[in-house]
Amino acid sequence: MTELSPYHEDQELDNNTSDNIHFRDILEQHISRRSLISKTASGAVALTLASTLTGCNDNDNNNSNNNGGTPTPVDPNQKPEKLSFSPVSKNLDDIVTVPEGYQATVLYALGDSINPTYAEWDDNNIPSGPSFQFRSGDCHDGMHYFGMNASTQRFDESISDRGLLVMNHEYINPTFLHPKGPTKVDGRRPEDEVIREVNAHGVSVIEIKKDKTSQKVEVVKNSIFNRRITGSTVMDFAGAAAGSALLATAYSPAGRQTRGTHNNCGNGYTPWGTYLTTEENFIGYFARSTTDDALRSPEEIIALKRYGLKAGSGSRYGWESAIGGVESQDLYDRWNADAKADMATKDYRNGPNTFGWMVEIDPFDGRQNPVKRTSLGRFAHEDSACRAVVGQQLAFYMGDDSRGEYIYKFVSDAKWDANDINGGYAAGDKYMNAGKLYVAKFNNDGSGQWIELSFGKNGLNQTNAVYPFNSQADVVTFARLAADSVGATKMDRPEWCTVNPENGEVYVTLTNNSNRGSSYPTDAANPRTYEDLYNNTKTQKGNVNGHIIRFRETADLTTAESFKWDIYLFGAEASMAANINLSGLTDNNDLSSPDGMWFDPRGVLWIQTDDGAYTDVTNCMMLAALPGQIGDGAAATTSNGTETLVGKKVTDETLRRFLTGPKQCEITGIAMTPDYKAIFINVQHPGEDSDDYATPASNWPATQTNPNNTTARPRSATVVITRTDGGVIAG
Ligand code: FEO
Ligand code: CA
Ligand code: CA
């Protein structure tokens, strides 16, 4: 990848060249269209389950949860029967557009101070690198709102007027982060620029307050909870790989700690009130010399290749080239993954193994280190959805976002006990260290299996043909290799996961896959390959517009090892042929490349896009949806002749565009106050393809209040949307 040029996630390479068993099986299978429909025709199971759900994806409406009491059911009065806000038209305007009667306000943009002693942002006076420890990071992404009890100063899911907003800063747009773009001096990155870049990654915790009458939301600038976690923050390891030789570095020879989290994309949250941040495209931050393979074992080379760090790989930002002065040289050397010393405890050859994890952060506790929860596996983590049912074990659903990668689930050994709410990292130790990791296999007949990834099971042992596994630490650290060897299904870039609070069905966005139909043959779960013309010039191929798959565990148990699935929604342009536009999208709801996605506690599904296929017609967007359930549609055949199972066609009342973003942005991250009167979204990388800092292709967020601004720097930012009459969003 070209260093210092704008980074696009679809640049990530295909690393899954495994010829896993399932691959062959699925080609030989044929859809049994009756099998799915007959099993899911009754909605009775859904109705009984709704009253037992708690935590994670429905926590805000269970007002009795904080004392550990019995959860209350989803309030049917709060879910709209149909969508009735005025749909936002597709457009290429440089502004966030919301429906009539709604207002969008910029809340927290790149560089904004979270400490009163630091000056406000000034486009013409970019602050120092170290000051970004007290400023908003860049490229805002996954996000969650945690209500705070005013007297206990702890998590209280019922509180809307005061809370902590926690969000990821996935990566950086160096063109606009620095005074005059990124530079190199004698082939090296200047230290202050590197410090600014490292600090602009990670996570923000900011306290916010909302006026009960006007619904106006503000950041509490002097809050003791305001905090930045960056690419340098000390983190502890816990779970199956903690203390393993695979995590040993010069910084922590015992493999118990590392510094920093980065490429934090989607997010999750736990029913006990902590935040989960996911390390996605972490591998691109490391460099390896062409000569390094000669110093590595055959197993190390297999693993490095599978995770995309071949010998000769350059790093995305060149952090390893900086000369220490303000910080120790060691902080920069760690981005070079060469075997330099005589043993791994004296260099950073294992540095890449210390990233790619699910990280837990207790936003209410700034004293303890965040914890990397290794039992949930290491891959390009994108998002996590936890399904919590009192008395059942917890299930965490997770995607690995690269072309042809897998969907995973972690099931805790411990059963969910609502008394653990506000249990902090101790609750994390209880639910996220001991448990089983699984990977999904989707069969063409609408059934599926969770295949257990445990050392000693399913061929995961020393004689495994893909990789010689010697421990569970090996299995979780190289989860992709374990998944390859058990025949998991290669998916079209799994992004966000969410659980329908009404029936426990799990939804996963599959954003697109330019190589579906070529290096990845179609199957029923990834059934489309077609061509689309972009801007009348460039032909795009594969699964151009993405889809959303959903599945339901057998007997609705979090511990189930099988499930049923169908495809809830196919992205498409409204004008595309019916066997591509299989969900019946119209101008009011057509979309491409679904990515961010979240069921709010009422059961309204919010879908966000990170697109490069329909952006010749419209900027990225967010839509609201009222989905049905698995089996409410029919069998279908795609334009390329692949049979699949598609959900009921959408209508203008069940899927509607709620918002469009400014130029060259992605819409991502979603959170709501539990009174449903404020909704938060992130605008990531507006103007990302600008040629130069002096010629910005977007001037947002300045354009939000002055549409005529043509000079301001584009900055990623959090936006809060409220109704002008103070009413319920999409109510
Ligand atoms: Fe960072 Fe897969 O989006
Ligand atoms: Ca097109
Ligand atoms: Ca994403």
PDB file of C-alpha atoms in Angstrom, residues 57 266-269 276-280 356-359 373-387 394-402 405-412 431-432 435-442 450-451 453 476 479 483 488-489 491 493-499 506-510 549 551 553 597:
ATOM      1  CA  ASN A  57     -29.293  -5.243  23.043  1.00  0.00           C
ATOM      2  CA  GLY A 266     -17.239  -1.410  15.424  1.00  0.00           C
ATOM      3  CA  ASN A 267     -17.974  -1.753  19.094  1.00  0.00           C
ATOM      4  CA  GLY A 268     -19.932  -3.757  21.590  1.00  0.00           C
ATOM      5  CA  TYR A 269     -21.139  -3.337  25.128  1.00  0.00           C
ATOM      6  CA  LEU A 276     -16.074  -3.285  23.980  1.00  0.00           C
ATOM      7  CA  THR A 277     -13.795  -1.942  21.267  1.00  0.00           C
ATOM      8  CA  THR A 278     -12.608  -4.051  18.372  1.00  0.00           C
ATOM      9  CA  GLU A 279      -9.178  -4.051  16.725  1.00  0.00           C
ATOM     10  CA  GLU A 280      -9.826  -4.419  13.004  1.00  0.00           C
ATOM     11  CA  GLY A 356      -6.426  -7.966  16.761  1.00  0.00           C
ATOM     12  CA  TRP A 357      -8.349  -8.593  19.983  1.00  0.00           C
ATOM     13  CA  MET A 358     -11.612  -7.596  21.628  1.00  0.00           C
ATOM     14  CA  VAL A 359     -10.825  -4.954  24.251  1.00  0.00           C
ATOM     15  CA  ARG A 373     -10.064 -10.415  26.140  1.00  0.00           C
ATOM     16  CA  THR A 374      -8.097 -13.032  24.214  1.00  0.00           C
ATOM     17  CA  SER A 375     -10.560 -15.910  24.585  1.00  0.00           C
ATOM     18  CA  LEU A 376     -12.735 -14.182  21.935  1.00  0.00           C
ATOM     19  CA  GLY A 377     -10.108 -14.817  19.276  1.00  0.00           C
ATOM     20  CA  ARG A 378      -7.749 -12.731  17.188  1.00  0.00           C
ATOM     21  CA  PHE A 379      -8.777 -11.522  13.744  1.00  0.00           C
ATOM     22  CA  ALA A 380      -9.852  -8.287  12.045  1.00  0.00           C
ATOM     23  CA  HIS A 381     -12.483  -7.749  14.729  1.00  0.00           C
ATOM     24  CA  GLU A 382     -15.433  -5.693  13.623  1.00  0.00           C
ATOM     25  CA  ASP A 383     -18.147  -5.138  16.180  1.00  0.00           C
ATOM     26  CA  SER A 384     -19.666  -7.444  18.748  1.00  0.00           C
ATOM     27  CA  ALA A 385     -23.238  -8.078  19.829  1.00  0.00           C
ATOM     28  CA  CYS A 386     -23.922  -9.738  23.148  1.00  0.00           C
ATOM     29  CA  ARG A 387     -27.100 -11.707  23.688  1.00  0.00           C
ATOM     30  CA  LEU A 394     -23.813 -15.182  27.318  1.00  0.00           C
ATOM     31  CA  ALA A 395     -23.220 -15.251  23.560  1.00  0.00           C
ATOM     32  CA  PHE A 396     -21.009 -12.667  21.836  1.00  0.00           C
ATOM     33  CA  TYR A 397     -21.416 -12.560  18.041  1.00  0.00           C
ATOM     34  CA  MET A 398     -18.478 -11.155  16.060  1.00  0.00           C
ATOM     35  CA  GLY A 399     -17.393 -10.555  12.468  1.00  0.00           C
ATOM     36  CA  ASP A 400     -13.940 -10.708  10.860  1.00  0.00           C
ATOM     37  CA  ASP A 401     -14.015  -7.989   8.220  1.00  0.00           C
ATOM     38  CA  SER A 402     -11.931  -9.003   5.263  1.00  0.00           C
ATOM     39  CA  GLU A 405     -13.508 -14.205   6.343  1.00  0.00           C
ATOM     40  CA  TYR A 406     -15.782 -15.693   8.984  1.00  0.00           C
ATOM     41  CA  ILE A 407     -18.470 -15.041  11.594  1.00  0.00           C
ATOM     42  CA  TYR A 408     -17.624 -16.143  15.155  1.00  0.00           C
ATOM     43  CA  LYS A 409     -19.431 -16.598  18.460  1.00  0.00           C
ATOM     44  CA  PHE A 410     -18.038 -16.800  21.993  1.00  0.00           C
ATOM     45  CA  VAL A 411     -20.198 -18.458  24.643  1.00  0.00           C
ATOM     46  CA  SER A 412     -19.324 -17.819  28.283  1.00  0.00           C
ATOM     47  CA  TYR A 431     -17.878 -13.859  31.554  1.00  0.00           C
ATOM     48  CA  MET A 432     -15.160 -13.302  28.951  1.00  0.00           C
ATOM     49  CA  GLY A 435     -15.903 -20.066  27.495  1.00  0.00           C
ATOM     50  CA  LYS A 436     -16.011 -21.586  24.040  1.00  0.00           C
ATOM     51  CA  LEU A 437     -15.202 -19.959  20.714  1.00  0.00           C
ATOM     52  CA  TYR A 438     -17.160 -21.084  17.647  1.00  0.00           C
ATOM     53  CA  VAL A 439     -17.136 -20.279  13.928  1.00  0.00           C
ATOM     54  CA  ALA A 440     -20.159 -20.349  11.622  1.00  0.00           C
ATOM     55  CA  LYS A 441     -20.825 -22.678   8.713  1.00  0.00           C
ATOM     56  CA  PHE A 442     -23.824 -21.752   6.552  1.00  0.00           C
ATOM     57  CA  TRP A 450     -21.414 -23.450  15.019  1.00  0.00           C
ATOM     58  CA  ILE A 451     -18.139 -25.365  14.951  1.00  0.00           C
ATOM     59  CA  LEU A 453     -12.693 -23.952  18.136  1.00  0.00           C
ATOM     60  CA  VAL A 476      -7.346 -18.100  19.747  1.00  0.00           C
ATOM     61  CA  ALA A 479      -8.337 -18.196  15.094  1.00  0.00           C
ATOM     62  CA  ALA A 483     -11.516 -21.708  11.378  1.00  0.00           C
ATOM     63  CA  ALA A 488     -16.161 -22.406   8.118  1.00  0.00           C
ATOM     64  CA  THR A 489     -18.046 -20.418   5.446  1.00  0.00           C
ATOM     65  CA  MET A 491     -18.395 -14.534   3.909  1.00  0.00           C
ATOM     66  CA  ARG A 493     -16.802  -9.098   4.701  1.00  0.00           C
ATOM     67  CA  PRO A 494     -18.700  -9.506   7.997  1.00  0.00           C
ATOM     68  CA  GLU A 495     -19.085  -6.098   9.622  1.00  0.00           C
ATOM     69  CA  TRP A 496     -21.567  -5.267  12.416  1.00  0.00           C
ATOM     70  CA  CYS A 497     -23.700  -7.694  14.412  1.00  0.00           C
ATOM     71  CA  THR A 498     -26.868  -6.944  16.377  1.00  0.00           C
ATOM     72  CA  VAL A 499     -29.580  -8.908  18.161  1.00  0.00           C
ATOM     73  CA  VAL A 506     -28.895 -12.160  15.112  1.00  0.00           C
ATOM     74  CA  TYR A 507     -28.224  -9.850  12.142  1.00  0.00           C
ATOM     75  CA  VAL A 508     -24.802  -9.415  10.498  1.00  0.00           C
ATOM     76  CA  THR A 509     -23.942  -6.921   7.762  1.00  0.00           C
ATOM     77  CA  LEU A 510     -21.908  -8.319   4.846  1.00  0.00           C
ATOM     78  CA  ILE A 549     -27.819 -12.046   6.826  1.00  0.00           C
ATOM     79  CA  PHE A 551     -29.885 -16.317  11.915  1.00  0.00           C
ATOM     80  CA  GLU A 553     -30.266 -20.242  17.281  1.00  0.00           C
ATOM     81  CA  MET A 597     -26.092  -1.619  12.299  1.00  0.00           C
TER      82      MET A 597
END
